[in-house]
Short mmCIF file of C-alpha atoms in Angstrom, two decimals:
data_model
loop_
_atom_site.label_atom_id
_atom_site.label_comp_id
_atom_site.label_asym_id
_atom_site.label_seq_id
_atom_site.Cartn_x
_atom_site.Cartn_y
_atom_site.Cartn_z
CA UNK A 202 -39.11 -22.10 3.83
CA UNK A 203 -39.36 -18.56 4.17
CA UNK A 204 -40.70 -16.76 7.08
CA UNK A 205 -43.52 -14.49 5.62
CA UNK A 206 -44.15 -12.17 9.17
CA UNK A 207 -40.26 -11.92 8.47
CA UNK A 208 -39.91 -8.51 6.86
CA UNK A 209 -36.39 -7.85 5.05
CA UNK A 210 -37.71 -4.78 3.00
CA UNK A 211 -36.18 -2.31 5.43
CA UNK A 212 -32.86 -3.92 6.06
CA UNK A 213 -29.48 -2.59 5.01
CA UNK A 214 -26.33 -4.08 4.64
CA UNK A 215 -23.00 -2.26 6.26
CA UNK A 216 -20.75 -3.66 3.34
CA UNK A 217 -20.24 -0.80 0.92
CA UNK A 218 -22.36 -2.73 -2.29
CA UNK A 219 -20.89 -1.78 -5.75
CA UNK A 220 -24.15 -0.55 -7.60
CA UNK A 221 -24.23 2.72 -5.37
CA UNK A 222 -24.92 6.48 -6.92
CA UNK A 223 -22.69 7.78 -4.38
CA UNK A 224 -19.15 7.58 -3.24
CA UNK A 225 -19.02 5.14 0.25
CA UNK A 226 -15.70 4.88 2.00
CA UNK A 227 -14.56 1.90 0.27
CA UNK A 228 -13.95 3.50 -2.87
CA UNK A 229 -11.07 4.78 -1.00
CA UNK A 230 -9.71 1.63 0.39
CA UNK A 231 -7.54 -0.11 -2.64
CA UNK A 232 -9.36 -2.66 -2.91
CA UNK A 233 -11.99 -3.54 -6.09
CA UNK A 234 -14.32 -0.74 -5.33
CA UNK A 235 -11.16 1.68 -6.08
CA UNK A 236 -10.35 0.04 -8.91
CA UNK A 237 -14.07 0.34 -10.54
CA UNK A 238 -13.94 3.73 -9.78
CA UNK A 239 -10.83 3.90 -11.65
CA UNK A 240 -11.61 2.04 -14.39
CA UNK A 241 -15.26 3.06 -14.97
CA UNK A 242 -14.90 7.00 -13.89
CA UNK A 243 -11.30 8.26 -14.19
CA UNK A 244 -9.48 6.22 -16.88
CA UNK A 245 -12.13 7.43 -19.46
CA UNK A 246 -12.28 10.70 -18.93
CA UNK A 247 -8.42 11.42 -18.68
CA UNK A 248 -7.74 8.38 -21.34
CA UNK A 249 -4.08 7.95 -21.94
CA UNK A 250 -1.16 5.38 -22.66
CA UNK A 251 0.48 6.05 -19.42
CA UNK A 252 -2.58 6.16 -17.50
CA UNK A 253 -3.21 2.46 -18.89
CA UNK A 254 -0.11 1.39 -16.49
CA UNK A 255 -2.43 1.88 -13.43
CA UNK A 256 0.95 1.55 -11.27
CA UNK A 257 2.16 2.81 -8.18
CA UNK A 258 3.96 5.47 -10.36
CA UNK A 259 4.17 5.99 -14.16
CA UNK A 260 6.83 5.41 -15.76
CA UNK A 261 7.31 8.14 -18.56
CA UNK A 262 10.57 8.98 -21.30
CA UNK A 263 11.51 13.47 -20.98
CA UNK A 264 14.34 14.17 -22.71
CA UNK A 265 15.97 10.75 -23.00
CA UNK A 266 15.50 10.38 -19.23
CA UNK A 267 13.45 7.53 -17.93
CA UNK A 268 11.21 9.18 -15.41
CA UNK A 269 8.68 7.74 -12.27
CA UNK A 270 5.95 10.15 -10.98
CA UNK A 271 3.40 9.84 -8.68
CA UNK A 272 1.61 11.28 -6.25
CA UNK A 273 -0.60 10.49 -3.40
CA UNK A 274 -2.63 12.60 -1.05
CA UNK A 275 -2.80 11.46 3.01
CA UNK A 276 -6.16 11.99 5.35
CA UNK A 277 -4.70 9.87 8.14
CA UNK A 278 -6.52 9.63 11.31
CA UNK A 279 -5.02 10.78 14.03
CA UNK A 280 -2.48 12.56 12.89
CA UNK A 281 0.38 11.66 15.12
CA UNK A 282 0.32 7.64 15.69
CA UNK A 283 3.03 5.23 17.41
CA UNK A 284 5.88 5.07 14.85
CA UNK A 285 5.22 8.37 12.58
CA UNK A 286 3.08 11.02 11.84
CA UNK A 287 0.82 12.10 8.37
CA UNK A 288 3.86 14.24 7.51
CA UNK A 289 6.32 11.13 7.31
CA UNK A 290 3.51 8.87 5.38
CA UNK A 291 3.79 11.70 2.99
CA UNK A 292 7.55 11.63 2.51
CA UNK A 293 7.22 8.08 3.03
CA UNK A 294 4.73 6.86 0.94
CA UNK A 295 5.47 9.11 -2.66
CA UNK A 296 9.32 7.97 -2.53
CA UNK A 297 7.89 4.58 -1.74
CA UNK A 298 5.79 4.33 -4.73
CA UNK A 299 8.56 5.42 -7.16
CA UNK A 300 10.74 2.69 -5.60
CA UNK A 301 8.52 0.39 -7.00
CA UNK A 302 8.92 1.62 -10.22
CA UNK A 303 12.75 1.00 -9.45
CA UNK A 304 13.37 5.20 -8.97
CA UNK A 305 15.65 6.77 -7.40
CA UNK A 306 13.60 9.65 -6.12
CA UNK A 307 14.75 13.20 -6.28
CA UNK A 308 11.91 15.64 -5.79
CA UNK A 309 9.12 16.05 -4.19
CA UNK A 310 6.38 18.81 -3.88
CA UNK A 311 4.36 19.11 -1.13
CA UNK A 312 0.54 20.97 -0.44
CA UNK A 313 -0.93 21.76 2.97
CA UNK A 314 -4.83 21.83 3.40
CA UNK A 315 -5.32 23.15 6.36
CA UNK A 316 -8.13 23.41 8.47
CA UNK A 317 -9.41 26.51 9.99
CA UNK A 318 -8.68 26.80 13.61
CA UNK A 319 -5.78 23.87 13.75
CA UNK A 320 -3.17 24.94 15.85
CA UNK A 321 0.13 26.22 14.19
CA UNK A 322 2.40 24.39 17.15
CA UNK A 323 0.59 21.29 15.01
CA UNK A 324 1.04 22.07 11.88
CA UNK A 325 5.17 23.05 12.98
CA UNK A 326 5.30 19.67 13.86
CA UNK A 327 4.00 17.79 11.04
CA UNK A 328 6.43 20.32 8.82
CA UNK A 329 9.38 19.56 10.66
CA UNK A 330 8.53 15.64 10.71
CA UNK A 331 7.91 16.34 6.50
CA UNK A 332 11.46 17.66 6.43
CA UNK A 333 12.97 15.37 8.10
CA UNK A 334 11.74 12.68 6.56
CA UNK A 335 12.65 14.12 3.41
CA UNK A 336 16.10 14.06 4.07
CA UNK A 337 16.58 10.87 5.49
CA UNK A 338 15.06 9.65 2.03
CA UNK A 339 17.11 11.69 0.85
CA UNK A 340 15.23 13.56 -1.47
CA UNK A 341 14.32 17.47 -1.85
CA UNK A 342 10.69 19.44 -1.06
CA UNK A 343 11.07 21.50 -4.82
CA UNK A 344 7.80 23.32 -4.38
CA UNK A 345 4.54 22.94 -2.53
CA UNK A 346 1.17 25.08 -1.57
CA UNK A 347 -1.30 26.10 0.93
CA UNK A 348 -5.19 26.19 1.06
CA UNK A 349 -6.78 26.76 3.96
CA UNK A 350 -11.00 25.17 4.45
CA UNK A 351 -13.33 26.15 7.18
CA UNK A 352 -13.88 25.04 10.25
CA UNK A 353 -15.95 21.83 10.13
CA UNK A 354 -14.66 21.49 6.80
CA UNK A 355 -11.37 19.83 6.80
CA UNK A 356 -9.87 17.13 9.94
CA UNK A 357 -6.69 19.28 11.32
CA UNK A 358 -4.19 19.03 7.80
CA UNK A 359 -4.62 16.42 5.29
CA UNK A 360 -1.53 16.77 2.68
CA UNK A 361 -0.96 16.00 -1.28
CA UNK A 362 2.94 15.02 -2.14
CA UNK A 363 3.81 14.38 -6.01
CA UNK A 364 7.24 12.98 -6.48
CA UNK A 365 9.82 12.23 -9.51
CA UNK A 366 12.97 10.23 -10.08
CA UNK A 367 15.25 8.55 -12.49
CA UNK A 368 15.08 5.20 -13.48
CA UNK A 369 18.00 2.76 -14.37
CA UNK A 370 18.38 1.81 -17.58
CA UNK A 371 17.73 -2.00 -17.87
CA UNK A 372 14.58 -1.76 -14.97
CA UNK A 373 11.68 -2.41 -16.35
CA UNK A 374 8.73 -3.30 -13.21
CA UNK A 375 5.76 -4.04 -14.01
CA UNK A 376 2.83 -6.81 -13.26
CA UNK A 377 3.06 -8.26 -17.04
CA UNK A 378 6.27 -9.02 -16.88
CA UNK A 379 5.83 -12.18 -14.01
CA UNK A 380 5.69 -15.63 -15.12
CA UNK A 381 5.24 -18.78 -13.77
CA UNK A 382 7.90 -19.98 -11.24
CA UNK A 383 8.59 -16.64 -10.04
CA UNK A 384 9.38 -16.57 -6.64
CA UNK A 385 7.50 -14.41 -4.08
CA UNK A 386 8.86 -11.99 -1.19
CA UNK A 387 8.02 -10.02 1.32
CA UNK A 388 10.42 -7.36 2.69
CA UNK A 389 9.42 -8.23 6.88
CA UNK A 390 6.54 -8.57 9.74
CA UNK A 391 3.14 -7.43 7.93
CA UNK A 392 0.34 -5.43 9.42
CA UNK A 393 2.38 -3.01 11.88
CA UNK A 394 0.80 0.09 10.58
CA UNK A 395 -3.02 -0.66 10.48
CA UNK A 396 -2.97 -2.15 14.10
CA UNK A 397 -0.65 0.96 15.37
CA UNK A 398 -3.30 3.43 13.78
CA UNK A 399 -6.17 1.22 15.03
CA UNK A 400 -4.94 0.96 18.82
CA UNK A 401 -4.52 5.02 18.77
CA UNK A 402 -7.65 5.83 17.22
CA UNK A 403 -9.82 2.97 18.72
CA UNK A 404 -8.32 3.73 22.44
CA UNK A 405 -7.27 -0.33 22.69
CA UNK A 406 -4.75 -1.87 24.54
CA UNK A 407 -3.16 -5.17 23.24
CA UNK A 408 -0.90 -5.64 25.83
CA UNK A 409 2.47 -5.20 23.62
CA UNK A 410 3.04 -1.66 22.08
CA UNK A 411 2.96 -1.70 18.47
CA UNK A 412 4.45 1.01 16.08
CA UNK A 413 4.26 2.00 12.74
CA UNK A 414 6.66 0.25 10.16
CA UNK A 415 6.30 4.11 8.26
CA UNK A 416 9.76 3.67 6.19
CA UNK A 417 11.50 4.81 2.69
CA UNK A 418 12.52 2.10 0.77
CA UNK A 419 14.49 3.36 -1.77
CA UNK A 420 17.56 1.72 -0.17
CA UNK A 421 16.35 -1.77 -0.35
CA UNK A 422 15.04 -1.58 -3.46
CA UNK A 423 18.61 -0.17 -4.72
CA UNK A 424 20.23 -2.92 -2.82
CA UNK A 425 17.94 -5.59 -4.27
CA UNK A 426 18.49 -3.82 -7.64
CA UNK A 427 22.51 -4.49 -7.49
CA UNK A 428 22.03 -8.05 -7.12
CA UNK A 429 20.24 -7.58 -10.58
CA UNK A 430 18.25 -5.70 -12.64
CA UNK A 431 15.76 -8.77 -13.80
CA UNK A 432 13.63 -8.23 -10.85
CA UNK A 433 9.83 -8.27 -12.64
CA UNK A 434 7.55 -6.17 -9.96
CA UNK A 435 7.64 -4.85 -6.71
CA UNK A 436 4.42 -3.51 -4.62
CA UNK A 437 3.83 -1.82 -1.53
CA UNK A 438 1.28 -3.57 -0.03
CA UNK A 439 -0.09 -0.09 1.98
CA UNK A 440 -4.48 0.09 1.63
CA UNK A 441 -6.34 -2.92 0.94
CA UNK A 442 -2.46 -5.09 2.80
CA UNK A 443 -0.63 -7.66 1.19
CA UNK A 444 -4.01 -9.26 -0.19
CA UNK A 445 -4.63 -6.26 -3.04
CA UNK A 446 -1.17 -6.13 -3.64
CA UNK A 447 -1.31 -9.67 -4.92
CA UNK A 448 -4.44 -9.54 -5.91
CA UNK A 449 -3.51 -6.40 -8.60
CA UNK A 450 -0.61 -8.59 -9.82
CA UNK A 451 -2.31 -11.99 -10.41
CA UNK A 452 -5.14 -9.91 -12.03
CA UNK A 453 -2.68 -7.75 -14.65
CA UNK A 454 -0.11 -10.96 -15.00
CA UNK A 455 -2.83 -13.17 -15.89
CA UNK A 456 -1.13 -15.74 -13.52
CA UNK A 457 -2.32 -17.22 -10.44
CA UNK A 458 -0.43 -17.10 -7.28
CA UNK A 459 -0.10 -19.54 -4.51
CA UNK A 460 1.49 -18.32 -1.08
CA UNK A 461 2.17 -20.95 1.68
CA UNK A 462 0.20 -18.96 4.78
CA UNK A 463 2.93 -20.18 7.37
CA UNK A 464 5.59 -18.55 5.32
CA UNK A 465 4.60 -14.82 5.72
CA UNK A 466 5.76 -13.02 8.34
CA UNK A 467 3.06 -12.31 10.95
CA UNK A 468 4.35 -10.32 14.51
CA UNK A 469 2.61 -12.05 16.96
CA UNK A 470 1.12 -8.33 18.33
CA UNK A 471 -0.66 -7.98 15.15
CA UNK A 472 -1.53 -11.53 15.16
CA UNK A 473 -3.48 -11.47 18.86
CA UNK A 474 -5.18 -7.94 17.50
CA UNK A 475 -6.51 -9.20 14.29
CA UNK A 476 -7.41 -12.33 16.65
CA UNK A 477 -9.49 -9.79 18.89
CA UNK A 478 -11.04 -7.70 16.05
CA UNK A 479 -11.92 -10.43 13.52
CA UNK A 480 -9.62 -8.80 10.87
CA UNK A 481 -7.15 -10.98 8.40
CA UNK A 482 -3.63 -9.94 8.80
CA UNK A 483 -3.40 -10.76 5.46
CA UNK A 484 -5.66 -7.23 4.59
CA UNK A 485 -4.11 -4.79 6.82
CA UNK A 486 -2.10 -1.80 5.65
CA UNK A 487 1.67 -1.51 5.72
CA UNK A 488 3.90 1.55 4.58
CA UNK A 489 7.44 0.34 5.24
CA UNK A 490 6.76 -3.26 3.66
CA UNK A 491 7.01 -4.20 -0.56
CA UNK A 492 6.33 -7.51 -2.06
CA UNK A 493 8.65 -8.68 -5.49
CA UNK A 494 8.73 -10.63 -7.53
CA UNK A 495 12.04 -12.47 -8.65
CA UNK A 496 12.68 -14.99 -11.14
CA UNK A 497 13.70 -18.16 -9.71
CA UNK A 498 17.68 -18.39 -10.17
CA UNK A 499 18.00 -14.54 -8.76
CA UNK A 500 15.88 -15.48 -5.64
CA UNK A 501 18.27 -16.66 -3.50
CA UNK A 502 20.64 -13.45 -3.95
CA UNK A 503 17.98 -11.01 -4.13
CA UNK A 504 16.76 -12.44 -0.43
CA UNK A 505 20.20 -12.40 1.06
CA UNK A 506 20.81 -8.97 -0.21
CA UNK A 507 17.17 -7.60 1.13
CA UNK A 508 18.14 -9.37 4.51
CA UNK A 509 21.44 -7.85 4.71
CA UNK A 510 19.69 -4.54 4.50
CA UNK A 511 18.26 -2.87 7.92
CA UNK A 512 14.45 -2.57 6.37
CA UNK A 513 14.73 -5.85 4.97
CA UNK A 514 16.19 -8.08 7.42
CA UNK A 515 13.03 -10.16 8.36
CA UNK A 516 12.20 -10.76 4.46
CA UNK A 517 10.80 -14.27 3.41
CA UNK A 518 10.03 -16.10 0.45
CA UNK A 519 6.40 -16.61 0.73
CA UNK A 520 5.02 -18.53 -2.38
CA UNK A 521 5.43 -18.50 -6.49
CA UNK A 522 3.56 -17.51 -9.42
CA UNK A 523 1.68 -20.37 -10.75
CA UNK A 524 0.28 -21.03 -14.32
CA UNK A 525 -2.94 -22.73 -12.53
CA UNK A 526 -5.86 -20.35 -11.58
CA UNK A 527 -4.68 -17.10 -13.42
CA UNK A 528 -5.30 -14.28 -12.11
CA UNK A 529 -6.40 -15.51 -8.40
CA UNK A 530 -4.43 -15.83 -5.70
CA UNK A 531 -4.91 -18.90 -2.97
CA UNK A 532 -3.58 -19.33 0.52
CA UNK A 533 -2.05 -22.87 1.60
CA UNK A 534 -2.95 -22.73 5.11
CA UNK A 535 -1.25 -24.25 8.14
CA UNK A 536 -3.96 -27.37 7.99
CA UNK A 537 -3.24 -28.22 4.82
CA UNK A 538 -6.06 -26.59 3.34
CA UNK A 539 -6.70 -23.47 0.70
CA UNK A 540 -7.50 -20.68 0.86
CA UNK A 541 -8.70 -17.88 -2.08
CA UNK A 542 -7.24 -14.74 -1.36
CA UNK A 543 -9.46 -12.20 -2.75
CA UNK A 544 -9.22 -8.62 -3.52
CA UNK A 545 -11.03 -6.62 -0.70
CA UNK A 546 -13.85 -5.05 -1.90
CA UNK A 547 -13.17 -2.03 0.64
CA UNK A 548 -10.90 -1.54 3.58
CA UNK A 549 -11.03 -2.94 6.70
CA UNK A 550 -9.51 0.00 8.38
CA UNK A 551 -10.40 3.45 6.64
CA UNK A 552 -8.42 6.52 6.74
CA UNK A 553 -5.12 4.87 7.56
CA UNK A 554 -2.56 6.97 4.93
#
């Protein structure tokens, strides 16, 4: 029975709800309130074939050529963090994205907004880390731009990179393409970058130092792509962690998928900090990590040739694309129980790329 001197009228709830007139923070954290935003709001008004894909990058024809493009925009908080900084998430994360379209990446462009009264030694550094994460990726800053907000306005520099590159012919990665049986990897040890960003900006010690796994993968996904072309989809599982990324493919595949929880690769640092802050490894942000999947008689290759790379050398077959529960994706857990695996609704750690 209900309470009646209990009065709920003025309560709120902290969860961002999804009947709300305004934007809330989760609409930026990957998860389903960025995708209703998407699908309600944006993919209307622009409308579009290619827009349809709702990929990490498009994948477009110019000129005969076979084209990915994306871009991405980066409000990381702090700027500088253990592993990186907000100018090698930008390299980082654009050439990332068009590796999962199975690019080679070529050039980027790059825009500064700045904010008024930032310090130029600062914004030097975040330039030179830009540049030089450029050219370890191995790709070119074409063009670029520079706005400048008030003071109050703005958080130090948040940046915008759009990228393009070529893809092979015969690579065709996308979500519809898994089946059944596929096999599912991941590339190595999930959650480094949410906990490093989380013990900067949070001021916590967890006893073991814990970096950023901020990375390009264009080189694993060309060495993965040499073993063969057949792979179906690969994701970077960056906002919203390894849970949206499968989450987004079980959804657009119309397959379930079933991932044995024992199997994915868990550093025991970001293991005792999820622990500590109630979080689910499962749900926190990467940006040097990808998730494919492979059909079943390339697996085997595909893994030895990810492990023989340097970013891929702790990469493990997690689970398998089922035909049961399409579209969801469940946990076997260490008890021999299950799991669902939903899609986040927000982000359990905002302003992390």
């Amino acid at each position: 029975m209900s309470d009646p001197a209990l009065d709920v009228t003025g309560w709120t709830c902290p969860a961002p709800l999804r009947d709300r007139p305004r934007v809330v923070m989760g609409h930026g954290g990957g998860g389903s309130l960025s995708a209703e935003l998407v699908q309600h709001v944006f993919a209307p008004a622009f409308g579009g074939e290619v827009l349809a894909q709702l990929g990490d990058s498009a994948a477009v024809t110019l000129g005969g050529a076979r084209l990915a493009f994306s871009t991405d925009s980066y409000v990381v908080r702090p700027l500088f963090f253990p592993g990186g900084c907000i100018g090698d998430l930008a390299v980082n994360g654009t050439v990332n994205d068009l590796a999962m379209s199975g690019a080679r990446a070529a050039y980027l462009s790059c825009g500064f907004i700045l904010e008024e009264g930032v310090e130029m030694s600062v914004v030097a550094r975040v330039a030179e880390a830009l540049g030089a994460a450029a050219r370890t990726a191995g790709v070119e800053v074409a063009t670029g731009d520079t706005k400048v907000v008030e003071a109050g306005h703005g958080d130090g520099i948040y940046l915008n990179t759009a990228g393009i590159g070529l893809i092979p012919d015969g690579v065709d990665l996308r979500p519809q393409r898994v089946v059944p049986g596929d096999v599912v990897i991941v590339s190595g040890d999930i959650g480094l970058h949410g906990v490093a960003i989380m013990s900067v900006r949070e001021g916590l010690e967890f006893g073991v130092d814990v970096e950023s796994d901020c990375a390009p993968l264009g080189g694993l996904v060309q060495a993965m792509l040499a073993v063969t072309r057949d792979l179906h989809v690969l994701r970077d599982p960056t906002r919203g962690g390894l849970a949206a990324a499968l989450g987004e493919i079980a959804a657009a595949s119309g397959t379930g998928v079933v991932v044995q929880e024992s199997r994915v690769p868990v550093p025991e640092a970001v293991r005792g900090a999820c622990a500590v802050l109630g979080l689910d490894p499962f749900y926190v942000a990467n940006e040097g990590k990808l998730v494919a999947f492979v059909p079943r008689e390339h697996a085997d290759a595909v893994l030895d040739a990810m492990r023989a790379h340097p970013l891929g050398r702790h990469a493990a077959v997690v689970g398998e694309a089922v035909e049961a529960h399409p579209g969801l994706v469940v946990a076997r857990t260490g008890l021999g129980g299950t799991r669902v695996v939903d899609l986040p609704i927000g982000e359990q750690l905002p302003r992390i790329c």
